[in-house]
Tab-separated table of C-alpha atoms in Angstrom:
chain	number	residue	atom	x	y	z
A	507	UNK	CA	-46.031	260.531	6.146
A	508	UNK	CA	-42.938	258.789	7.378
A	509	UNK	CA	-42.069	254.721	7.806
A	510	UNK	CA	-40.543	252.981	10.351
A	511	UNK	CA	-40.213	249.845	11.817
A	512	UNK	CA	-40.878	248.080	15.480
A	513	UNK	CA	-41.250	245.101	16.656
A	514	UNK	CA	-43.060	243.010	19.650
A	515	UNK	CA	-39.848	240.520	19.805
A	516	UNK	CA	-39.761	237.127	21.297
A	517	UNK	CA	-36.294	236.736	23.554
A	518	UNK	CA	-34.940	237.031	27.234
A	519	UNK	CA	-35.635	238.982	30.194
A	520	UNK	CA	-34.171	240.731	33.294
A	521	UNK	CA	-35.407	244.193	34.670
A	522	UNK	CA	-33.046	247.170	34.619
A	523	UNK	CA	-31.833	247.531	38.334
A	524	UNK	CA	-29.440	246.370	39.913
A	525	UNK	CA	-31.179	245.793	43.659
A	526	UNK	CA	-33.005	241.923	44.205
A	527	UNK	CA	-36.774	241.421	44.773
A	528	UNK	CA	-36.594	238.420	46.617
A	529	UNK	CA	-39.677	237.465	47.830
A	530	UNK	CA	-41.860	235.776	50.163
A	531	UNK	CA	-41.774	232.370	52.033
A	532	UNK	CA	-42.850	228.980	52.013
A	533	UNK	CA	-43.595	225.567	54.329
A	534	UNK	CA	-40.468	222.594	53.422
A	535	UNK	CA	-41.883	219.329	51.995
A	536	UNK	CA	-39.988	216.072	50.446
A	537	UNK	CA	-38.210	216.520	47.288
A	538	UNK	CA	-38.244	215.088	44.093
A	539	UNK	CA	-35.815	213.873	41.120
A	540	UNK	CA	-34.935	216.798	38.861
A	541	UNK	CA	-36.311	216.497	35.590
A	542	UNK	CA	-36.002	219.871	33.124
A	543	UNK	CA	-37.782	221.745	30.856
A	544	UNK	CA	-36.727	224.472	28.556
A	545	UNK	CA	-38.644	227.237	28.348
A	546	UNK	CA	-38.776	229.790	24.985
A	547	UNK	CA	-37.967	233.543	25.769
A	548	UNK	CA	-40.837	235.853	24.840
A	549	UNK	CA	-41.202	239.297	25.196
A	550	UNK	CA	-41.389	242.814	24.596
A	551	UNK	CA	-41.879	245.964	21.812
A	552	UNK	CA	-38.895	246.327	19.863
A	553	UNK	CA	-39.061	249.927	18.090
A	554	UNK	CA	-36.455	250.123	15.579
A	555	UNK	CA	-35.055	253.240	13.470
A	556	UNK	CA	-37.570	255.582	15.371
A	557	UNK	CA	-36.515	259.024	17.576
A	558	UNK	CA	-40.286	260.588	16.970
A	559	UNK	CA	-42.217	258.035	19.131
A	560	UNK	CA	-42.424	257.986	22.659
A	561	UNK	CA	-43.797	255.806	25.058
A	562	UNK	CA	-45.505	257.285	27.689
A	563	UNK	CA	-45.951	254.026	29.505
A	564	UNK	CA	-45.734	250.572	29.942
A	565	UNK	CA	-48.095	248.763	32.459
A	566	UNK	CA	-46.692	245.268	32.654
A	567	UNK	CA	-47.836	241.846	34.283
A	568	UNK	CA	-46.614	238.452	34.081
A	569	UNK	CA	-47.081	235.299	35.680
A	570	UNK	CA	-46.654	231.209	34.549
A	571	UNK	CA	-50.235	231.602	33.251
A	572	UNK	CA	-50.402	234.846	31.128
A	573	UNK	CA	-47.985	237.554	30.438
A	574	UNK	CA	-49.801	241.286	29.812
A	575	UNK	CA	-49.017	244.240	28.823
A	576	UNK	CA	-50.197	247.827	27.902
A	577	UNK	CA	-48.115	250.596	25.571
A	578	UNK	CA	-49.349	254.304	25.336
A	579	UNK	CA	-47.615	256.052	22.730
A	580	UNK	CA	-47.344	259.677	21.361
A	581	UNK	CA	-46.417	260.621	18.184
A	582	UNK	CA	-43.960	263.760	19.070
A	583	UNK	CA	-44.575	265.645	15.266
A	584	UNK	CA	-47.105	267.444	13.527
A	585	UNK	CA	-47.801	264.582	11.063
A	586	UNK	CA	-49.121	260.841	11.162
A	587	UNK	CA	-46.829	258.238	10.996
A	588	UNK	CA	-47.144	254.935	9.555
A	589	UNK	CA	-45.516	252.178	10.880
A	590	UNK	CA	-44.419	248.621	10.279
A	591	UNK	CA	-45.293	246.738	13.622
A	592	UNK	CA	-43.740	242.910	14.430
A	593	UNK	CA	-43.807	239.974	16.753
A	594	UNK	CA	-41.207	237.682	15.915
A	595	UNK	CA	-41.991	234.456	18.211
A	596	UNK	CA	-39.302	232.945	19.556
A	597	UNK	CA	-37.365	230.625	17.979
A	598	UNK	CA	-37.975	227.321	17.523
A	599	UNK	CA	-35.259	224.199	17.469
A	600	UNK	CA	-35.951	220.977	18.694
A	601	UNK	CA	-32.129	220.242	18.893
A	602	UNK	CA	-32.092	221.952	22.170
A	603	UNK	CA	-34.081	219.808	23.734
A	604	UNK	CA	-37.439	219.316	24.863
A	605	UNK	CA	-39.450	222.619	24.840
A	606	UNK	CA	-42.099	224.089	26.733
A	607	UNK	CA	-44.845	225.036	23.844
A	608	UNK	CA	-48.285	225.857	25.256
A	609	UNK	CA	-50.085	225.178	22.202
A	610	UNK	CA	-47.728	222.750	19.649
A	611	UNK	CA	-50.609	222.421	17.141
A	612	UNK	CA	-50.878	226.141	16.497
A	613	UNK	CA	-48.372	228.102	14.506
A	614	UNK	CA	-49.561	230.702	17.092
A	615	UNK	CA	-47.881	228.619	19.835
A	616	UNK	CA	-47.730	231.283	22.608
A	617	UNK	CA	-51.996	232.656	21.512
A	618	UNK	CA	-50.963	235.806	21.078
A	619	UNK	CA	-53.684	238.601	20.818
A	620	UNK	CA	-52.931	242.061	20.170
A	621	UNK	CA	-55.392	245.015	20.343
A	622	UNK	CA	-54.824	248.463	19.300
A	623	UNK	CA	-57.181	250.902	21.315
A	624	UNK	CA	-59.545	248.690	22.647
A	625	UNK	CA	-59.576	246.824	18.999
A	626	UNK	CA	-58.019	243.385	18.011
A	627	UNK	CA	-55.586	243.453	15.252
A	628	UNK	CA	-55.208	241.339	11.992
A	629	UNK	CA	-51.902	240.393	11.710
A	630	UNK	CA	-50.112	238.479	8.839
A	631	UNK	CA	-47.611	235.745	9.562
A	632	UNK	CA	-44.118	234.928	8.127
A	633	UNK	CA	-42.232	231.495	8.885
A	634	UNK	CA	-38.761	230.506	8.158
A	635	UNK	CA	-36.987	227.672	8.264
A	636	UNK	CA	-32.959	227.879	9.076
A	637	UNK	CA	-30.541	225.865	8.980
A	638	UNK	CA	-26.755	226.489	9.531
A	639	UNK	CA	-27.703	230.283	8.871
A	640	UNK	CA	-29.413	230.003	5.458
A	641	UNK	CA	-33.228	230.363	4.847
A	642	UNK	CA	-33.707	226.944	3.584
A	643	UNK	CA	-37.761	227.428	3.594
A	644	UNK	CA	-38.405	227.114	-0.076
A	645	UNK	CA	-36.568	223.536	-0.077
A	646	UNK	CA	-39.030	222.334	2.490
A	647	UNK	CA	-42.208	223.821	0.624
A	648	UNK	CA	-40.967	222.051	-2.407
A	649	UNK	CA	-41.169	219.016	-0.780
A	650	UNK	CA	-44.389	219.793	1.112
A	651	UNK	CA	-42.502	219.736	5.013
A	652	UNK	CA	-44.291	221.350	7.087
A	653	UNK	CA	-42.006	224.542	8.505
A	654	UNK	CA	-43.180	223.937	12.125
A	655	UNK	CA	-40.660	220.965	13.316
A	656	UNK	CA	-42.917	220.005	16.432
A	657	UNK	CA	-45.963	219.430	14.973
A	658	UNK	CA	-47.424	216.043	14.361
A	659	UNK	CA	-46.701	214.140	11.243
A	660	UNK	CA	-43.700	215.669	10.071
A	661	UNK	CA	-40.805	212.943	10.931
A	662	UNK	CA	-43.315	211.128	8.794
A	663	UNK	CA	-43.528	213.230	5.754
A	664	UNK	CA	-39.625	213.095	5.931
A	665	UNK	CA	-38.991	209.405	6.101
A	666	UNK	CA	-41.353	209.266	3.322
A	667	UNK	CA	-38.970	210.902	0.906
A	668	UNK	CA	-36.931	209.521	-1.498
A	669	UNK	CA	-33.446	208.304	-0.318
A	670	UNK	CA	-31.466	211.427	-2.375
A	671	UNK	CA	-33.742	213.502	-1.103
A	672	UNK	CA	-33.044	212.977	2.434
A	673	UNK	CA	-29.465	212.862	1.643
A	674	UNK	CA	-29.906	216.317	0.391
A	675	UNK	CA	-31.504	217.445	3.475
A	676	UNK	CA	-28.688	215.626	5.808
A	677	UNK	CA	-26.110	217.840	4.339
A	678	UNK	CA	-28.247	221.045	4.314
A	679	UNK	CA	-28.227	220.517	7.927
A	680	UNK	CA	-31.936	220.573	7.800
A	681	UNK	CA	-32.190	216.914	9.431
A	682	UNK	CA	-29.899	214.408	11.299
A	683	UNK	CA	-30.229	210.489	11.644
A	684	UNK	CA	-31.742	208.957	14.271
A	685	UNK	CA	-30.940	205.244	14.867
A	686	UNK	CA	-32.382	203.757	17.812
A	687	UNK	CA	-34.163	200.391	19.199
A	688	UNK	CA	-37.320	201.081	21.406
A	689	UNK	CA	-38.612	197.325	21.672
A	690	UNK	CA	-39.330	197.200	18.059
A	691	UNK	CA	-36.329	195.976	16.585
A	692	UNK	CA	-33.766	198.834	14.506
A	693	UNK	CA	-35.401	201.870	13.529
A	694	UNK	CA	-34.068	204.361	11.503
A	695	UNK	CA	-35.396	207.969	11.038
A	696	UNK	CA	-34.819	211.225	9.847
A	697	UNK	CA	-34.987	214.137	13.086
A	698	UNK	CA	-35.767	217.649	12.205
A	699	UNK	CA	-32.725	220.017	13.068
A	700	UNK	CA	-34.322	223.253	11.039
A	701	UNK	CA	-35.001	226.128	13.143
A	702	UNK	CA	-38.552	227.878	12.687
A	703	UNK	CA	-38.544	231.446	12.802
A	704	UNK	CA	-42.082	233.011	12.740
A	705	UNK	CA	-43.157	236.742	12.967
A	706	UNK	CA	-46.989	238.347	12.935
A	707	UNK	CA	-46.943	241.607	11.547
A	708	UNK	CA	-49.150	244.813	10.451
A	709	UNK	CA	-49.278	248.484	9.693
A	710	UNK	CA	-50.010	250.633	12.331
A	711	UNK	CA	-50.251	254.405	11.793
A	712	UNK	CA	-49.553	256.443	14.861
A	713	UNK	CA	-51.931	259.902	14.470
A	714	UNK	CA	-50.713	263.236	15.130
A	715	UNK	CA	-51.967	264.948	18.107
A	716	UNK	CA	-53.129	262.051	20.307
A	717	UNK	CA	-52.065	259.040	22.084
A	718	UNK	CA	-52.217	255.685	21.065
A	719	UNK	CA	-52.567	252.086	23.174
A	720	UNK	CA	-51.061	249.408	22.007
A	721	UNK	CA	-52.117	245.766	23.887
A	722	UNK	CA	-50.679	242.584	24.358
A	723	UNK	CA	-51.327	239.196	25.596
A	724	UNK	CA	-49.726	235.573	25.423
A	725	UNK	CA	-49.214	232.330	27.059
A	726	UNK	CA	-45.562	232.302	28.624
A	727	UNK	CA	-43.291	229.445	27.648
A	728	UNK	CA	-42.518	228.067	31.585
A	729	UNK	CA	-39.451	226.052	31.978
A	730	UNK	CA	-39.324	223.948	34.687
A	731	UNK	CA	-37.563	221.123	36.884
A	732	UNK	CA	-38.631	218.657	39.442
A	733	UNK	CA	-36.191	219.777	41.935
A	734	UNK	CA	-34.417	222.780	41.918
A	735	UNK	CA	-30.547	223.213	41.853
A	736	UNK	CA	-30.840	226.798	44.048
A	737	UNK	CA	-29.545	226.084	47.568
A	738	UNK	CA	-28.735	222.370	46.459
A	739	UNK	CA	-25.271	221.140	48.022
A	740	UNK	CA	-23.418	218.272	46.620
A	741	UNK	CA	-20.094	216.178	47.005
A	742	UNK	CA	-18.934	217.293	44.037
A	743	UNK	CA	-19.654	221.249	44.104
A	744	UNK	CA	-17.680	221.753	40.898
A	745	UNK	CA	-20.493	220.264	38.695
A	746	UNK	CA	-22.975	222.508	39.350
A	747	UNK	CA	-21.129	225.472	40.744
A	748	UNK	CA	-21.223	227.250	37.708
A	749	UNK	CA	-25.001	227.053	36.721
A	750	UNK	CA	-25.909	228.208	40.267
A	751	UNK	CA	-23.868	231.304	39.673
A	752	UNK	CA	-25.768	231.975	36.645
A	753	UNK	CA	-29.073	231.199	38.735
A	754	UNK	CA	-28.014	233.721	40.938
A	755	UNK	CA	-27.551	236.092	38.330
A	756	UNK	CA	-29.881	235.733	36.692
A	757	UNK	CA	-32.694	236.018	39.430
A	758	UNK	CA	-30.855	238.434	41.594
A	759	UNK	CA	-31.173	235.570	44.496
A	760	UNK	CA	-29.682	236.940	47.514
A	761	UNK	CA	-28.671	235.585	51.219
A	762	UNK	CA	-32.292	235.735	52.132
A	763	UNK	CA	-33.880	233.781	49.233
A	764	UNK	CA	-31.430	231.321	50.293
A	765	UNK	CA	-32.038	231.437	53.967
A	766	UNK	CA	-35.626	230.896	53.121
A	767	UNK	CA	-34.478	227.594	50.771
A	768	UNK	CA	-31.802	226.873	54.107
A	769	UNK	CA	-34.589	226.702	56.227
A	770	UNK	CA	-37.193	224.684	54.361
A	771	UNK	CA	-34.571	222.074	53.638
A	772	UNK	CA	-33.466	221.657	57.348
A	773	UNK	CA	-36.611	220.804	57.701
A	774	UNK	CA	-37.450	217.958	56.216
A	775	UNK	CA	-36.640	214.071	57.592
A	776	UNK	CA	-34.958	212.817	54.690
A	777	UNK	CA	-32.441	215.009	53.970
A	778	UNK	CA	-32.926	215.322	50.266
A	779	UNK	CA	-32.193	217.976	49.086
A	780	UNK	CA	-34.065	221.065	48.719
A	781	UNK	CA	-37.972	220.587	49.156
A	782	UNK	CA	-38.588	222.588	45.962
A	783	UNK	CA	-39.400	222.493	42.158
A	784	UNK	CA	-38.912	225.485	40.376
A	785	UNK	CA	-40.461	227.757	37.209
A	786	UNK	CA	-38.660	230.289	35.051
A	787	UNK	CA	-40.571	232.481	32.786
A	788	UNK	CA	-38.199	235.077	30.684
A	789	UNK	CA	-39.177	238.402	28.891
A	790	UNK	CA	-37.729	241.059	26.973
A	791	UNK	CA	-37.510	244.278	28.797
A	792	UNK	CA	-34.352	246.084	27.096
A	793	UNK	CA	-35.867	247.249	23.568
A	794	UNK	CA	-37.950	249.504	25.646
A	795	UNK	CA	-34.670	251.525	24.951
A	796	UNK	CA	-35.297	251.737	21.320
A	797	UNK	CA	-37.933	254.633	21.176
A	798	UNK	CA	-37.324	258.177	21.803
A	799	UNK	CA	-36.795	258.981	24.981
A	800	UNK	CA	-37.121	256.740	28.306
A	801	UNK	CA	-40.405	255.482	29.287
A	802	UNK	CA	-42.216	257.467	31.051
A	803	UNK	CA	-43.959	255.511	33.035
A	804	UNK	CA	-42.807	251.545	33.812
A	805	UNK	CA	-44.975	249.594	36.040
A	806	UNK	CA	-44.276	245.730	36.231
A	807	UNK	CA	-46.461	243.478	38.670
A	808	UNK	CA	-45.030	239.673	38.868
A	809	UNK	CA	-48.028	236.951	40.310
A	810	UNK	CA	-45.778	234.140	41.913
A	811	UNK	CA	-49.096	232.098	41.649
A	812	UNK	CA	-49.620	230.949	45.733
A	813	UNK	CA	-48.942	232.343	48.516
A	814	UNK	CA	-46.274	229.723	49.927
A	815	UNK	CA	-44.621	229.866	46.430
A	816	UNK	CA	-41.026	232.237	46.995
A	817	UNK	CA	-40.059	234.661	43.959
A	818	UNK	CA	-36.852	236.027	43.356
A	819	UNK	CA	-36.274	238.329	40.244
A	820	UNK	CA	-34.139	241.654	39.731
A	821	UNK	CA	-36.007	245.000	40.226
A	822	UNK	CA	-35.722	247.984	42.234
A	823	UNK	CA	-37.932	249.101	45.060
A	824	UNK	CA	-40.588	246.019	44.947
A	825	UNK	CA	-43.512	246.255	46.929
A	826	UNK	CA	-45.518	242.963	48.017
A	827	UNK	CA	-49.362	244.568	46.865
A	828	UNK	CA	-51.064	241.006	47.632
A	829	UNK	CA	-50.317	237.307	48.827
A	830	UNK	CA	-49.256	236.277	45.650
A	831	UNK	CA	-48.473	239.764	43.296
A	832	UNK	CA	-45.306	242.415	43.950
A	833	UNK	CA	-44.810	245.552	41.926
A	834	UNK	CA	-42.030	248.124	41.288
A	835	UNK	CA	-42.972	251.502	39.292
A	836	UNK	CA	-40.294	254.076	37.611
A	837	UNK	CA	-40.344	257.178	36.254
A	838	UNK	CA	-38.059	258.216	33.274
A	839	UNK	CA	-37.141	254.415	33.108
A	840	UNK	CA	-34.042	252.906	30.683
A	841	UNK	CA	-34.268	249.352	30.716
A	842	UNK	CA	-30.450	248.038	30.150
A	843	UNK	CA	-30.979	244.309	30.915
A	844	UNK	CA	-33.937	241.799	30.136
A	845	UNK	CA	-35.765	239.908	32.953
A	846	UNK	CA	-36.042	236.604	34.535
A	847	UNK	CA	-38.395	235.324	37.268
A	848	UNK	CA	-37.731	231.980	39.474
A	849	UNK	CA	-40.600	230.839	41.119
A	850	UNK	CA	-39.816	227.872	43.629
A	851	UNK	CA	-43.176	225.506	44.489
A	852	UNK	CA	-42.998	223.476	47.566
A	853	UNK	CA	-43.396	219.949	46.986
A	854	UNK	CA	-46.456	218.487	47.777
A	855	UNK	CA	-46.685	216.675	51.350
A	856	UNK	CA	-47.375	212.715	50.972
C-alpha cells in the first residue's frame, strides 16, 4: 500500500490554449457608476507527489451560480493505493478589500460537497490563521478569537481585550487600528488583518483494477462591478490602460468582444460609457498537470447565465451548444495556465 498526497485547491483560473472564446451578443442599455467586488479564486484537484494515478477525465461546468465537476481516475498498478485527499479554500484577508463570500456565517463559505462514486464524503477541516507568514492560530485560540475574520462578533471579542493584549496583537500583525467618526463621535477599534487559511480533507484509497469518480460541487466566489472598464475610453487613458491589458489577458478578449461592447455603447443617448456591468468567476485548471500523464479526456462547458449576456474566456475550439452554455473538449489535454471567465450583463432599461 503506498501514500500520497492531492489536493482539491482553492486559486486562479485560465484554460490551457492559447485561441479566445469570445462569445455571443447583447442589446446596449444606460450605464451605471462602477462599484467593485473581489471575488476569491476557487478551483481544481491538485495531485501532488503521484506518477501512478491517472485521470481519465475531467467533465467540467461552471457558471456565477455553481461550479461542477467530475474526476475518473485509474490506479495504473497492481496494488491499492491510499491517499491523502485536500481542499484548501481560498484564502481569506479582509485587508484586500471587500470580498465576495456566498455564505460568511459558514466556515464552509463556498458549500462545498464532495462525493466519491455516487457517495458524499466526510471530510475533516483545518483553519489557520497568518499573519506576516507565521501561523499565529494558537494566540487567537488562547484568547478565544474566532479564526474566521468575517464573521459576526469578532471586532467585538477583540476590542474587548485587555489593552496589552491588543498591543500584542498590533505588533503580531494580527490586527491594525481603526480610528474613524461615523456620526457617533471618535471611535476607536481594533480591524482584523489575520489571514484564514482553511482546508477539508480525507483518506481516499484508490483500488486496483477499477476506476474511481471523484465529484465536486461549490458556490463560486463572483466578483463584480457596476460598470465595466472593458471597451471604456477616458481622457486620461494612462489610468486605466494597464488594468485593461490585464482584462484582456486575462479573458482572451479579442477585436470582436470589443466590437460587440463598440456597438452597444454607440448606442445609447447618453454617452456614458459602456452599457455594461460585468462578473468574473476564476478556477484552477493547471494542477490537472500534477497526475501521471495528461488527461485524457477534458470537457469544460461555461453557462454565461442569459442569452443577451456576452462571454469571453480563453479556450480552444468552443462551440456555442445552447443560448446561454459553450463547450470545448480535448483529448490528451496539459493544462499550462488557470482560467478566467468575464461575463458582461446589460444594464437594465429604465
Amino acid at each position: 500500500m503506498r501514500t500520497s498526497v492531492f489536493r482539491f485547491h482553492a486559486s486562479r483560473i485560465a484554460l490551457s490554449a492559447a485561441l479566445a472564446a469570445t462569445l455571443a451578443l447583447g442589446p446596449a442599455l444606460p450605464a451605471r457608476a462602477n462599484d467593485t467586488t473581489a471575488h476569491l479564486d476557487a478551483g481544481g484537484l491538485i495531485f501532488v507527489q503521484n506518477d501512478v494515478v491517472e485521470m481519465k477525465s475531467e467533465d467540467l461546468f461552471i457558471s456565477t451560480e455553481e461550479v461542477r465537476v467530475r474526476y475518473v481516475f485509474r490506479n495504473t498498478t497492481k496494488e491499492d493505493q491510499k491517499l491523502l485527499v485536500a481542499f484548501p479554500m481560498p484564502d481569506i484577508a479582509l485587508s484586500e478589500g471587500d470580498l465576495s463570500i456566498p455564505d460568511n456565517a459558514s466556515d464552509n463559505f463556498l458549500d462545498f460537497k464532495t462525493t466519491v462514486d455516487g457517495k458524499p464524503v466526510t471530510t475533516e477541516l483545518e483553519q489557520k490563521a497568518i499573519a506576516l507568514t507565521l501561523d499565529r492560530t494558537e494566540v487567537l485560540r488562547k484568547l478565544n478569537i474566532p479564526l474566521a475574520p468575517y464573521k459576526e462578533g469578532v471586532v467585538k471579542a477583540l476590542d474587548a481585550l485587555p489593552a496589552d493584549k491588543g498591543k500584542e496583537l498590533v505588533a503580531m500583525g494580527l490586527v491594525s487600528i481603526d480610528e474613524f467618526d461615523a456620526g457617533k463621535g471618535w471611535e476607536r477599534h481594533y480591524a482584523p488583518r489575520w489571514t484564514l487559511r482553511s482546508t477539508y480533507y480525507w483518506t481516499q484509497t484508490f483500488p486496483t483494477g477499477r476506476d474511481i469518480v471523484v465529484e465536486h460541487r461549490y458556490k463560486p466566489s463572483v466578483g463584480g462591478s457596476a460598470g465595466t472598464l472593458v471597451g471604456y475610453k477616458s481622457p486620461d487613458m494612462s489610468m486605466i490602460e494597464n488594468e485593461q491589458r490585464q482584462m484582456a489577458q486575462t479573458y482572451c478578449i479579442d477585436k470582436t468582444f470589443l466590437s460587440a461592447v463598440d456597438r452597444a455603447t454607440k448606442a445609447q443617448k447618453d454617452g456614458s460609457g459602456p452599457p455594461f456591468s460585468d462578473l468574473r468567476v476564476h478556477y484552477i485548471l493547471k494542477t490537472g498537470a500534477n497526475w501521471s500523464g495528461p488527461i485524457g479526456d477534458f470537457k469544460l462547458t461555461v453557462d454565461k447565465g442569459k442569452p443577451e449576456n456576452l462571454v469571453s474566456f480563453c479556450g480552444k475550439d468552443v462551440k456555442k451548444i445552447s443560448p446561454t452554455q459553450f463547450q470545448m473538449t480535448a483529448k490528451d489535454f496539459w493544462p499550462t495556465q488557470d482560467l478566467g471567465i468575464l461575463i458582461l450583463l446589460p444594464h437594465p432599461k429604465l
